[in-house]
Coordinates of C-alpha atoms and ligand atoms in Angstrom, one line a residue:
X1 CA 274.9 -113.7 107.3
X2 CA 277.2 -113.7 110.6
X3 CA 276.5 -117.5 111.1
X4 CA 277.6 -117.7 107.4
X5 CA 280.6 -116.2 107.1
X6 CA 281.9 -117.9 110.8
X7 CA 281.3 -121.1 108.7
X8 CA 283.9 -120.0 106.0
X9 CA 286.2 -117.8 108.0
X10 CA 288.7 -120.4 109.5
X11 CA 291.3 -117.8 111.0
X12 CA 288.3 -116.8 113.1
X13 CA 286.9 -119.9 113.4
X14 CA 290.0 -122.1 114.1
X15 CA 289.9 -122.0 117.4
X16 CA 286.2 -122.9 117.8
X17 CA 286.1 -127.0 118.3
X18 CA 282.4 -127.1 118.0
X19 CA 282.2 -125.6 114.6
X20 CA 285.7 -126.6 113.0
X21 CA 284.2 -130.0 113.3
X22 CA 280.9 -129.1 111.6
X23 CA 283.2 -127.9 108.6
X24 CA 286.6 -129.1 108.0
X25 CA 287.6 -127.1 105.6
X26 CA 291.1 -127.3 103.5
X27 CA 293.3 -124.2 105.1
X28 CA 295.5 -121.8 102.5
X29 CA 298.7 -123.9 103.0
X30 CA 302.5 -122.5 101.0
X31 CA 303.2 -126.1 101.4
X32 CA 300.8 -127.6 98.6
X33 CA 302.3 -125.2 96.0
X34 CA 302.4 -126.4 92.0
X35 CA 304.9 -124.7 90.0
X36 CA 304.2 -124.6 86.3
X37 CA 306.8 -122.2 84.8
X38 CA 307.0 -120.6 81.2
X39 CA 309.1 -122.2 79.2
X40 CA 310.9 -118.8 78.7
X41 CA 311.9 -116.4 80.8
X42 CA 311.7 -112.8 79.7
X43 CA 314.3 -110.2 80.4
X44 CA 314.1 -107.2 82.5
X45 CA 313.2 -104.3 80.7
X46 CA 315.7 -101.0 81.3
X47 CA 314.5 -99.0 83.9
X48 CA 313.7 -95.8 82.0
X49 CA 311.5 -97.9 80.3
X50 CA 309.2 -99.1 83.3
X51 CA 305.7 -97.7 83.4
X52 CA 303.5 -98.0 86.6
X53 CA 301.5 -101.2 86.5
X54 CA 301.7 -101.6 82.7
X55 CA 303.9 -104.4 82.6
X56 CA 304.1 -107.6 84.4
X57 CA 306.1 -110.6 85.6
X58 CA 306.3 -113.9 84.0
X59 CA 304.3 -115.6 86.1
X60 CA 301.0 -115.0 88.5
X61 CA 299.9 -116.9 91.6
X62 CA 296.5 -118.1 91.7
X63 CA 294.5 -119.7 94.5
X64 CA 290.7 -121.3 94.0
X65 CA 288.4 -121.4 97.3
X66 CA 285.1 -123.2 97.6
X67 CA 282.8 -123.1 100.5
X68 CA 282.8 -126.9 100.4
X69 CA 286.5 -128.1 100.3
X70 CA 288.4 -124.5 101.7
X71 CA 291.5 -123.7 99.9
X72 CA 292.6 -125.6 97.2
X73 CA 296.1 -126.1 96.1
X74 CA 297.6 -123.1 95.4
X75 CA 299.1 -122.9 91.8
X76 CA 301.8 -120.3 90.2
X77 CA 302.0 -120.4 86.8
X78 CA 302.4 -118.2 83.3
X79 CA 300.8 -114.8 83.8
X80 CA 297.6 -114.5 81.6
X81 CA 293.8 -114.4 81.3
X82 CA 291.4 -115.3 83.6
X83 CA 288.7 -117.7 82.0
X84 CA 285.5 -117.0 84.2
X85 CA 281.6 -117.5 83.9
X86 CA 279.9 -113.9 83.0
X87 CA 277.8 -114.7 85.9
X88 CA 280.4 -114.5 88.3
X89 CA 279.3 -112.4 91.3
X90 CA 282.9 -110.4 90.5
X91 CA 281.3 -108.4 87.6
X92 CA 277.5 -107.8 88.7
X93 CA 277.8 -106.9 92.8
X94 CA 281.5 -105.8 93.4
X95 CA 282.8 -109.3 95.2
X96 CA 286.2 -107.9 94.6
X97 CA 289.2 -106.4 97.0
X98 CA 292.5 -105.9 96.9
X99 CA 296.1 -104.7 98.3
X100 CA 299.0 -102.8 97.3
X101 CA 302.6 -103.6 98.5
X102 CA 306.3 -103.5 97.2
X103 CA 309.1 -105.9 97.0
X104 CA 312.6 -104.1 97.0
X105 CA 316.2 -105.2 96.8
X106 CA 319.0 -104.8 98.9
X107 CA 322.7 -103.2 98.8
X108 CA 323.4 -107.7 99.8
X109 CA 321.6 -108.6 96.7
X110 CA 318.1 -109.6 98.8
X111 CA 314.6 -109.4 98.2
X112 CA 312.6 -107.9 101.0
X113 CA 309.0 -107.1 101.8
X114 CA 308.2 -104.0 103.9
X115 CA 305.3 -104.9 106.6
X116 CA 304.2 -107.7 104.4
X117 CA 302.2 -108.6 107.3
X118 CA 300.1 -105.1 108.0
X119 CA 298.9 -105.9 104.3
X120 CA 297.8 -109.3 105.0
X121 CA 296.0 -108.1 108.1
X122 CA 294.2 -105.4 106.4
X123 CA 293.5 -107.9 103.2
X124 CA 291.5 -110.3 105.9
X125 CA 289.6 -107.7 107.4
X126 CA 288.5 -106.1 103.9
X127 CA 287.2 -110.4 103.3
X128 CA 285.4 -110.7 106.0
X129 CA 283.5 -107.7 105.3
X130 CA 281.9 -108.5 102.1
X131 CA 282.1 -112.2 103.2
X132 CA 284.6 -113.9 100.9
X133 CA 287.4 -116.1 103.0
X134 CA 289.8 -115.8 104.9
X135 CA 293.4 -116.6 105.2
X136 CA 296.2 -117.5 106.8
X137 CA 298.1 -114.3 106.3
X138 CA 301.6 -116.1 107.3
X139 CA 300.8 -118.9 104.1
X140 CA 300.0 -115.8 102.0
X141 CA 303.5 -114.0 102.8
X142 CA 305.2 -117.1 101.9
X143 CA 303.1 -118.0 98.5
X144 CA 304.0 -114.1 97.8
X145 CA 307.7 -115.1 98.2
X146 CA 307.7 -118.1 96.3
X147 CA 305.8 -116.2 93.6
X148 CA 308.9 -113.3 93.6
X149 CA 311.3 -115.8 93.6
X150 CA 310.3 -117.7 90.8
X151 CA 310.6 -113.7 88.7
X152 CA 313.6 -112.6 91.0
X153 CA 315.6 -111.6 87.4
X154 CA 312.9 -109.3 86.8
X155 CA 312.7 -107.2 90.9
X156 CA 314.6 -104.0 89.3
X157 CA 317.2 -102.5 91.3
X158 CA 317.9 -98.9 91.8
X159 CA 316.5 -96.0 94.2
X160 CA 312.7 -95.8 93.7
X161 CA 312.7 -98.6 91.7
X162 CA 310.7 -101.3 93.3
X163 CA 308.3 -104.8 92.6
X164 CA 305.0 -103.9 93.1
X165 CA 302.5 -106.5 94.2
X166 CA 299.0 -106.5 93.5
X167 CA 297.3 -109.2 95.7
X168 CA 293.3 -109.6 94.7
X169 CA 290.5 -111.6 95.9
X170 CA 287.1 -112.1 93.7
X171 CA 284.1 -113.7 94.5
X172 CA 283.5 -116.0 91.6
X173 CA 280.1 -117.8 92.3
X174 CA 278.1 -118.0 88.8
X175 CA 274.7 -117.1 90.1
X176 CA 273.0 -113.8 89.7
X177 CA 271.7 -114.3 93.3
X178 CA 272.8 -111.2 95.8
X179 CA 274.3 -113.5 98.5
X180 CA 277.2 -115.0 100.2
X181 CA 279.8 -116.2 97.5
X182 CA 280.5 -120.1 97.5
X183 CA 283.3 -119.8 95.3
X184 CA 286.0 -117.4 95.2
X185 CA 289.4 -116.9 93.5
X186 CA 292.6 -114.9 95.3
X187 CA 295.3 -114.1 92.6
X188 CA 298.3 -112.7 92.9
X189 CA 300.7 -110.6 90.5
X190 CA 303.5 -108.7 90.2
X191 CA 304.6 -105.5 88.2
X192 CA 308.6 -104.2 88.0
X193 CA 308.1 -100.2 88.6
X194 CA 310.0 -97.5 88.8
X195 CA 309.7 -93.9 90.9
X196 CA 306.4 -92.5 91.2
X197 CA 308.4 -89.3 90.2
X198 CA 311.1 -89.3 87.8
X199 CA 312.8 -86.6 88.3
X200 CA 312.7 -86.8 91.7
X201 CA 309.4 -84.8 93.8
X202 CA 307.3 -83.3 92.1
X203 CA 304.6 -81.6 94.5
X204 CA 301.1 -81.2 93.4
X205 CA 297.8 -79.4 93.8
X206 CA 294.5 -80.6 95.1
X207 CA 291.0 -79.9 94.7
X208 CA 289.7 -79.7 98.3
X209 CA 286.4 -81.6 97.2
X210 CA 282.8 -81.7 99.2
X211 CA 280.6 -81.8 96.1
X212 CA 281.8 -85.8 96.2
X213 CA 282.4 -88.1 99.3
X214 CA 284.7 -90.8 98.9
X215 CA 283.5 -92.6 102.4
X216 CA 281.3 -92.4 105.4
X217 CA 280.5 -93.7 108.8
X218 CA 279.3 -97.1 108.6
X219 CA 280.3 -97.1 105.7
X220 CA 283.5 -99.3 103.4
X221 CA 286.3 -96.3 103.7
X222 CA 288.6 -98.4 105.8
X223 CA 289.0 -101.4 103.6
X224 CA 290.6 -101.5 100.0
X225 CA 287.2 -103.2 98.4
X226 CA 287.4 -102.1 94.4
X227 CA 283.9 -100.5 95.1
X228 CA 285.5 -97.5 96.7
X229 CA 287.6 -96.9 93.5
X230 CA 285.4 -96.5 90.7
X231 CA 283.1 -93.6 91.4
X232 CA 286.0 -91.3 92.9
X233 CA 287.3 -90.9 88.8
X234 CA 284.6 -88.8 87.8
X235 CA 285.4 -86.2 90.7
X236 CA 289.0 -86.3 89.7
X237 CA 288.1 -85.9 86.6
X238 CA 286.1 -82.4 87.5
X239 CA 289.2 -81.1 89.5
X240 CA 291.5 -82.0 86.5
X241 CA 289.4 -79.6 84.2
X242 CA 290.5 -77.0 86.7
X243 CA 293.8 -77.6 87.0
X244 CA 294.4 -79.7 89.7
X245 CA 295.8 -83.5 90.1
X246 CA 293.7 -84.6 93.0
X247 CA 291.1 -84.4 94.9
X248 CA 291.4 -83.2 98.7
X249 CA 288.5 -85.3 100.1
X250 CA 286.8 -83.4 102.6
X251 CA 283.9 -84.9 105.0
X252 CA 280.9 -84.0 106.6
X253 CA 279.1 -80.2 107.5
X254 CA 282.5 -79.4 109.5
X255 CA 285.0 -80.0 106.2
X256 CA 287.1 -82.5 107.7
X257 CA 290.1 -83.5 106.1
X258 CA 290.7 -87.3 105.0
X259 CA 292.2 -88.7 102.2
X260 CA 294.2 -87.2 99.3
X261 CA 293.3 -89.2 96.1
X262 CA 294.1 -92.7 97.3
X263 CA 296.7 -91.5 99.3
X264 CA 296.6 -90.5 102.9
X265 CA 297.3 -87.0 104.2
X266 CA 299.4 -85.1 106.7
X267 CA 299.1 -81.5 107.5
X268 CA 302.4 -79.9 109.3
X269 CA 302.1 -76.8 111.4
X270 CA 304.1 -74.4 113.6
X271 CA 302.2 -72.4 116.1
X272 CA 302.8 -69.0 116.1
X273 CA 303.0 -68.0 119.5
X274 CA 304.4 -71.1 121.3
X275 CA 306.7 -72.3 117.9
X276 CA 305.7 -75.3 118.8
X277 CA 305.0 -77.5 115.7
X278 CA 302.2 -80.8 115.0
X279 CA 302.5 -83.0 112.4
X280 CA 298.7 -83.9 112.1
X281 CA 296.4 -86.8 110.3
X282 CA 292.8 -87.9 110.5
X283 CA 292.4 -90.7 113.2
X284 CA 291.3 -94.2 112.4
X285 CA 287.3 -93.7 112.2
X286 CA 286.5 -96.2 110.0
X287 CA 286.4 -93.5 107.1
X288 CA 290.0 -93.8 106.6
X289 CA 292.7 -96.2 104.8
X290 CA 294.6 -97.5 107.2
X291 CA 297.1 -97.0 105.5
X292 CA 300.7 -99.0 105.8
X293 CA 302.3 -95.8 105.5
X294 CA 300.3 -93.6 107.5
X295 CA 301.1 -96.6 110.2
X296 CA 305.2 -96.4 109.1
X297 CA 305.0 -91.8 109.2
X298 CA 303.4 -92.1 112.2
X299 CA 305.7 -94.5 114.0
X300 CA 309.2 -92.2 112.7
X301 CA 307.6 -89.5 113.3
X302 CA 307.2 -90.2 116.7
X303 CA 310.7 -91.8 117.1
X304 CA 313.0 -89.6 115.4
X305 CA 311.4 -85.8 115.9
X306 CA 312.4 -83.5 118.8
X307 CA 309.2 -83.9 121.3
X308 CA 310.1 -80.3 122.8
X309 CA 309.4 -79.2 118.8
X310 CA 306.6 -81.3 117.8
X311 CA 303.9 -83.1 118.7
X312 CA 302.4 -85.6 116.8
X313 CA 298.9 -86.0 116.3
X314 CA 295.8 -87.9 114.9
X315 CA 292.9 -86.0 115.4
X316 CA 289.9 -83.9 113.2
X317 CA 290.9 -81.0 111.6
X318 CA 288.9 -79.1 108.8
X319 CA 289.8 -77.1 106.2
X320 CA 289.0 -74.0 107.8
X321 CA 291.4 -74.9 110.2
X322 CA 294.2 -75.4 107.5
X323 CA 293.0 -72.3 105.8
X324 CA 293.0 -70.2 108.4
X325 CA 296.2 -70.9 109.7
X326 CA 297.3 -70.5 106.1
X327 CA 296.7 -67.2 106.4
X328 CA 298.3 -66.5 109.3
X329 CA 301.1 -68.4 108.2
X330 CA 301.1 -71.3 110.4
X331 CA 301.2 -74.1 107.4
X332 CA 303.9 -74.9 106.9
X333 CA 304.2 -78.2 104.9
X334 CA 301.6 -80.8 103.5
X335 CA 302.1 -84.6 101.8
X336 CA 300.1 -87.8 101.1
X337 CA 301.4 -91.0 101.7
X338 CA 300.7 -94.1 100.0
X339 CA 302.7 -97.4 99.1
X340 CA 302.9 -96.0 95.4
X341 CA 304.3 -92.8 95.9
X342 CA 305.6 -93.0 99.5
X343 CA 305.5 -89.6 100.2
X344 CA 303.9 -87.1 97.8
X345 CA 304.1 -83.5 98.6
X346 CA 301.2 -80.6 97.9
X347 CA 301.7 -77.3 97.1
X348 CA 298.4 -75.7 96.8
X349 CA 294.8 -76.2 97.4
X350 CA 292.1 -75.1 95.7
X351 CA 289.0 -74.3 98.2
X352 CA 286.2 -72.5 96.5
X353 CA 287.4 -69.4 95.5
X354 CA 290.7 -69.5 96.6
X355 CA 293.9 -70.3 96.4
X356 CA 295.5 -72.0 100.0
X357 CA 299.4 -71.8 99.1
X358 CA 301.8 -74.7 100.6
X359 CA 305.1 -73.4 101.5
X360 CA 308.2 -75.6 99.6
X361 CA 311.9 -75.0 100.5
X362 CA 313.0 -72.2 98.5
X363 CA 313.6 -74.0 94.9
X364 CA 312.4 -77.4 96.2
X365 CA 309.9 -79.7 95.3
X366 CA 308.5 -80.1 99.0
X367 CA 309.3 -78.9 102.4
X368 CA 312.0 -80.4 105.1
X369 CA 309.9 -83.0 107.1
X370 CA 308.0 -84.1 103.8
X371 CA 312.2 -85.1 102.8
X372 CA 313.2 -86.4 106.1
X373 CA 310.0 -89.0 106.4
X374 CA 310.8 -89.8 102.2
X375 CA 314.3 -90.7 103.5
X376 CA 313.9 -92.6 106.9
X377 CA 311.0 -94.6 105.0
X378 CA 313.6 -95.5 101.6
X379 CA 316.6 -96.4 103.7
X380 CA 314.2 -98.7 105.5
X381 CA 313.0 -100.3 102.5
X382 CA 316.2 -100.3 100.6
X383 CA 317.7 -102.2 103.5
X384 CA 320.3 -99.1 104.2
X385 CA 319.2 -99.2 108.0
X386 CA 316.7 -101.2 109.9
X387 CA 313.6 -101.2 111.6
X388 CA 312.0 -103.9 114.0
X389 CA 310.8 -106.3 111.6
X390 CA 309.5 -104.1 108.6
X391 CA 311.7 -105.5 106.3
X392 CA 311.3 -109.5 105.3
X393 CA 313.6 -111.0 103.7
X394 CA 311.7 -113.4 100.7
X395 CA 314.2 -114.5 98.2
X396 CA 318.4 -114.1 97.6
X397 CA 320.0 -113.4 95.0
X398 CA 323.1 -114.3 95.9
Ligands
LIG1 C1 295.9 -98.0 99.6 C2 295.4 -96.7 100.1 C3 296.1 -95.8 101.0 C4 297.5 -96.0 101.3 O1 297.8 -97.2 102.0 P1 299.3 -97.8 102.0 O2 299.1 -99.1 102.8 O3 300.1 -96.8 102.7 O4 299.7 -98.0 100.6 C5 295.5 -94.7 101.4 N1 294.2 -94.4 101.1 C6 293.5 -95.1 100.2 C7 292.1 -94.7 99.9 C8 294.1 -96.3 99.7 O5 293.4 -97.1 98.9

């Protein structure tokens, strides 16, 4: 299976003369682009109209991939169905993945991507795992630009309101077979959206779960394959009956804390005899996301707070731990973070029998730091200040 997927994986493989010239297969290249556009364009809708992922752009990017030829010309064209064989390995063994990422515009009237390039990477390493191709993420970014471009009327502009892009890759070989896909498709397309929260924050409460376990060692946590979704509804579903939004996935006989929902979580507290505070997450195991905006909290975190106030931490942590130092009133703030929401703060958390209470600023929606990261990530995004290289320009409106 290794052998195999060396023979399709050419970012691995490229520098390898002995087996590049086994194989010479086509690379994903931006340059081989066909255009077919509608023959209308549609107007934007208003913003208070735009729903999550329910509407779309005008047109889709779509790339085919056999294990033969490589990458074929990529195409973008009107946005609509898929034709593919009911065989195809997509619907019967879960030869599917995917990324999440946002296009937003500036005060200059540009289109930029934030950290295009941590998505790509992750997008690669979620291929080669279940063996479907990989890319050139650099030709990726680009197709992805030339794809916004082409909708550029349609990137809504505003605070929270954003173009989110929904990158996918399928397996598409029409052979009820369990193997190593021959054929695969990577699509991309693109959905105008508005602030997770629409009247600003709007902080919720979890279900700390351990009936359910949403990922494991060894196991597929860490990549954003499709098979990760699907069975963490049902639990959702149970912690909705009782009253809560999400679930608080908790892992293993010590109740470590993971992931909220399919967000990622951080967990602020002050000591109480030092007044020393931590911002804390789970470390990188393989059970976690690896999440873009963990990465982007992390990294601010680290720049802009005080290091004689906090210290800033990925490491294990349990609910006990959080519950315990509930108690003794040591929490002091909780959020997920996610490209979707950005930051979504909690307010309580159900575990067992009780009730673990998340302090909020008095009449607020979510506590100080939860606001200060929400901030120093927008004005990043919405080109207000910048960071390094986290913002990439695609298209100008100007
Ligand atoms: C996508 C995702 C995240 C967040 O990742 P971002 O890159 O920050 O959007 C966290 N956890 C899970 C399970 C996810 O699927």
């Amino acid at each position: 299976m290794l052998r195999n997927q060396f023979f399709r994986s050419q970012t691995v493989f490229a520098g390898s003369k002995r087996f590049y010239s086994v194989r010479k297969l086509a690379e994903l290249d931006a340059s081989k682009l066909i255009v077919k556009q509608v023959s209308e364009k549609s107007s934007p809708k208003p913003n208070d109209q735009l729903v999550f992922g329910s509407t779309f752009t005008d047109h889709m990017l779509t790339i085919e991939w056999d294990a033969k030829k490589g990458w074929a010309n990529p195409v973008i064209k009107p946005y609509g169905n898929l034709s593919l064989d009911p065989a195809s390995c997509v619907f019967h063994y879960g030869f599917e993945l995917f990324e999440g990422m946002k296009a937003y515009r500036t005060p200059d009237n540009k289109i930029t991507l934030f950290r295009p390039d941590m998505n790509m990477k992750r997008m690669n390493k979620s291929a080669a795992r279940i063996c479907l191709p990989t890319f050139n993420s650099d030709e990726l970014v680009k197709l992805i630009g030339k794809l916004i471009e082409q909708d550029k009327h349609l990137v809504p502009q505003g605070q929270g309101y954003s173009l989110y892009i929904r990158p996918t890759l399928i397996g598409t070989t029409d052979t009820l077979g369990v193997g190593v896909p021959d054929k695969a498709m990577l699509f991309v397309i693109n959905s105008p959206v508005g602030p997770y929260y629409k009247t600003g924050f709007k902080a919720v409460r979890l279900e700390a779960t351990d009936y359910a376990t949403r990922a494991w060692p060894g196991g597929v946590g860490d990549k954003k394959l499709g098979a990760n979704y699907a069975p963490c509804i049902l639990p959702q579903l149970q912690a909705a009956s009782r009253g809560f939004q999400q679930n608080l996935w908790l892992f293993g006989p010590e109740k470590y804390i993971t992931e909220v929902g399919t967000m990622n979580v951080f967990f602020a507290f002050k000591n109480s005899k030092t007044g020393k505070k931590e911002l804390v997450t789970a470390p990188l195991d393989g059970t976690i996301l690896e999440g873009v905006t963990r990465d982007s909290v992390l990294t601010l975190a680290r720049e802009n707070l005080n290091p004689n106030e906090w210290e800033i931490n990925e490491r294990y942590y349990s609910i006990h731990e959080v519950a315990e130092r509930a108690a003794k009133g040591e929490l002091i703030e909780a959020f997920g973070s996610g490209t979707a929401a950005v930051v979504s703060p909690i307010k309580e958390i159900g575990w067992k029998d009780s009730l673990i209470n998340v302090p909020l600023l008095p009449g607020e929606q979510s506590g100080a730091l939860t606001k200060q990261v929400a901030s120093w990530i927008a004005d990043i995004q919405y080109g207000r200040t910048k960071h390094s290289n986290w913002s990439q320009v695609v298209a100008d409106l100007n």
